[in-house]
Amino acid sequence: MSGTALELLNSVFGYDAFHSHQSAIIDNILARNDTLAIMPTGGGKSICYQIPALIFPGLTLVISPLISLMEDQVHQLTSLGIPAALLNSTLSSADYQNTLGRVHNGNIKLLYMAPETLMLERTQQLLSNINIDCLTIDEAHCISEWGHDFRPEYRQLAEVRRHLPGAVCVALTATATPRVQQDIKNSLQMSDSNEFIASFNRPNLYLEVMEKKKPVAQTLQLIEKYQNQSGIIYCNSRKQVDELSRILADNGCSVAPYHAGLTSEQRKANQSAFIRDDIQIMVATVAFGMGINKSNVRFVLHFDMPQNIESYYQQIGRAGRDGLPANCHFLFSYGDIQKVKFFINQKPDSEQRIANQHLNALIGYAEAEECRRTPLLHYFGETYSQENCQLCDNCLSEKQPLTDVTVAAQKLLSCIYRTGQLFGISYVIDVLRGSKSKRIQQRQHDQIPTYGIGTELTKPQWQQLARKLIQENLVHQDAEYGSLKLTDHARAVLRGAQKIQIRLTQRAEPASKAATDKQSSLDYNHELFNILRACRKVLADQENVPPYIIFSDKTLIEMSARFPQSRYSLLQISGVGQVKLDHYGDAFLHEITSFCDKNQIEEITKPSVRESLPSLRTASRGRHVTVGESFSKHNCLSRLQDEFNLKLPTLLGHLYKYQTEVAHLPVSDAFLRLSRLSPERQTLVLEAINNHGTDRLRPLFDALQEQVPYDELHLLRLHYLVQNRKSYVEKETTIDGNQSTKTDIGTLARSI
Ligand code: ADP
Ligand code: ZN
């Protein structure tokens, strides 16, 4: 891995190390090999093309299907100080021209657009005289008709590629099915050697399937433990969404509905409220989720049955993108299967068979007695080799022993036969358990020999047994009506020649507690975390961006665990890069230091990974670091003189070194106040600094006809630096004098 990519990961993104595959992918792109990267949601795909984009001299074009996704990316990049823009037909003419101008001047590193925009004549013209180094195709599965989100415009990208022979092509997707992967490779003519497939296991997701009994009560009970946390509840119908969100609201939950029946304004408003943490829970149909990048979704609850494993995987994938623990609860009922079957039956015949296969795979997942990750990953062609994942209901529950239920199975088969093979599971079980229902009496099924002989199992256990018999192909269930019929294989069991064994479900309320315990055992100060969240929310609202654009929950949690109290320590926190430190550091430091002062909490230092990098070695803890940190904390020069017993020029030297090599000092007038020059002369000096730069004092001394003493120059240079600490983006347009910040990303990217 080239040192430069790692430096950018550290200084711009604020992360210590690459995730698996990221560095190999980046190397491959930098070697200008076309690259296909398949990684699960939250795997960190974006960085794979964003870092090369900073290194390539020319432009990186990013094609993405949804405006909301692109806007989100551009926000994220801008907040990191990376010049990025979105080209889109809804831009005003002025904005469009402005963006064009910036692209032409080489002031944009990443340009996002939808495929439709790319196809436009005027876009093609724009691009024809620009140096494009990389063409990135995000959500590349849209190219495949076999994917869940086929977009015909994506098909034409293969053609566009031919017009950009100099650009390396990067395709990214989180879709795991081999068929779609093959399609992408074929369409874009990529070879196996340039394909990177990460595991689809999401190790931070707790997976649980619960029997759906009283779903509303179960939901209320489940969400109780997610106070102030975000979650999505999926239902199958608009009506169910409306009803459930109303009930939850009545119970004091912070909730909004989302489905295709709402007006587009309502949908937009509800989605935005969710993304901005204004409401905590979204109750939604499958219509919700595409284009949602929110990283701190802590739970996904399937109130109803998803359509198939692929959509289930996609929906639970929206939880825990930040890598922190998140829980996926699935309320499973046999009644719901019938509903899904009803939908399947509405489809053309040709599609029904596949849909039924998909449904059966999902039922298999729900009924699995082994680790849930095994059937889930198996569906995507991956073998999960661990025996116990420690993070699913089956692995955490105590295994029930296998029970011989041959006799019960015989009773069930017999009862199906004696009721004429016309009824569904529920009815047959009612007969077996001796229900007094009218339906049974009217049909005189209370007179048959199997009536009331099945009290040894509970109703759910009978259902479990019935499913087992269907799975083993002893019983066939009619796809349309749900009625049960014996197959030829049933005979062996009825004759006693074949035994049936199952692990009878007895799980009361199983392991979800374990996952919550695990989550709460993350050792951080919850009070401080809430303070920092509130601080983040204020900043996010001011800037009109979602809170996670400012810092992820993961970053706030690390702050709440380590209590960084200087800019230097804050920079060691994962997710804090130089530009974010400049923009938001003071606000967060203020909260942390006042919290720690009040509660007498000391900082817990983090061994700095970034410090060991050659280019950032200057950041090691010299005197200037201690001096700079102390000043950042107290913002008082005389206190500093007392504390370190140093002369003013020496102190100023340390502070200058800290400011330029470690981190920015807080904005204040502390330096100006010590200056003894008249305001007019101060202005003259500042102008000279603006003209000659901040690197050396000698040219300033000369320019000012040796009239201003070095002490003053020291003071005013520091004043100039702290007042003018601007991000790269602002620098482009506002100042050109101050380019001396070491970790400035613009400088870094250009110097490579
Ligand atoms: P994807 O597009 O694959 O769903 P993202 O690119 O949105 O994933 O990344 C998910 C989260 O992980 C983001 O918050 C991102 O900043 C973070 N991330 C990416 N790479 C790293 C890394 N090497 N170290 C720490 N966090 C990372
Ligand atoms: Zn497991």
mmCIF file of C-alpha atoms and ligand atoms in Angstrom, residues 9 15 17-19 22 40-47 293 321 574, ligand 1:
data_model
loop_
_atom_site.group_PDB
_atom_site.id
_atom_site.type_symbol
_atom_site.label_atom_id
_atom_site.label_comp_id
_atom_site.label_asym_id
_atom_site.label_seq_id
_atom_site.Cartn_x
_atom_site.Cartn_y
_atom_site.Cartn_z
ATOM 1 C CA LEU A 9 -6.873 8.051 5.255
ATOM 2 C CA TYR A 15 -9.091 6.825 10.364
ATOM 3 C CA ALA A 17 -6.159 1.757 9.253
ATOM 4 C CA PHE A 18 -7.822 0.379 6.167
ATOM 5 C CA HIS A 19 -10.600 -2.185 6.403
ATOM 6 C CA GLN A 22 -9.739 -1.399 0.942
ATOM 7 C CA PRO A 40 -21.531 -5.330 2.074
ATOM 8 C CA THR A 41 -23.257 -2.160 3.200
ATOM 9 C CA GLY A 42 -21.080 -0.356 5.668
ATOM 10 C CA GLY A 43 -17.988 -2.103 4.331
ATOM 11 C CA GLY A 44 -16.428 1.206 3.358
ATOM 12 C CA LYS A 45 -16.767 1.253 -0.402
ATOM 13 C CA SER A 46 -16.671 5.023 -0.815
ATOM 14 C CA ILE A 47 -13.146 5.480 0.456
ATOM 15 C CA ASN A 293 -26.989 6.536 4.163
ATOM 16 C CA ARG A 321 -23.496 1.038 9.063
ATOM 17 C CA SER A 574 -11.181 7.778 14.782
HETATM 18 P P1 ADP B 1 -20.620 1.501 2.081
HETATM 19 O O1 ADP B 1 -20.720 2.515 0.979
HETATM 20 O O2 ADP B 1 -19.778 0.322 1.730
HETATM 21 O O3 ADP B 1 -21.943 1.120 2.656
HETATM 22 P P2 ADP B 1 -19.339 3.623 3.473
HETATM 23 O O4 ADP B 1 -18.334 3.947 2.451
HETATM 24 O O5 ADP B 1 -20.514 4.511 3.636
HETATM 25 O O6 ADP B 1 -19.844 2.137 3.277
HETATM 26 O O7 ADP B 1 -18.589 3.445 4.867
HETATM 27 C C1 ADP B 1 -19.297 3.099 6.035
HETATM 28 C C2 ADP B 1 -18.709 3.827 7.227
HETATM 29 O O8 ADP B 1 -17.424 3.307 7.556
HETATM 30 C C3 ADP B 1 -18.512 5.301 6.947
HETATM 31 O O9 ADP B 1 -18.860 6.017 8.116
HETATM 32 C C4 ADP B 1 -17.034 5.404 6.653
HETATM 33 O O10 ADP B 1 -16.529 6.682 6.907
HETATM 34 C C5 ADP B 1 -16.461 4.352 7.610
HETATM 35 N N1 ADP B 1 -15.177 3.827 7.164
HETATM 36 C C6 ADP B 1 -14.802 3.504 5.908
HETATM 37 N N2 ADP B 1 -13.531 3.043 5.890
HETATM 38 C C7 ADP B 1 -13.088 3.080 7.170
HETATM 39 C C8 ADP B 1 -11.834 2.726 7.813
HETATM 40 N N3 ADP B 1 -10.812 2.245 7.122
HETATM 41 N N4 ADP B 1 -11.754 2.900 9.144
HETATM 42 C C9 ADP B 1 -12.797 3.374 9.855
HETATM 43 N N5 ADP B 1 -13.991 3.712 9.320
HETATM 44 C C10 ADP B 1 -14.138 3.574 7.996
#
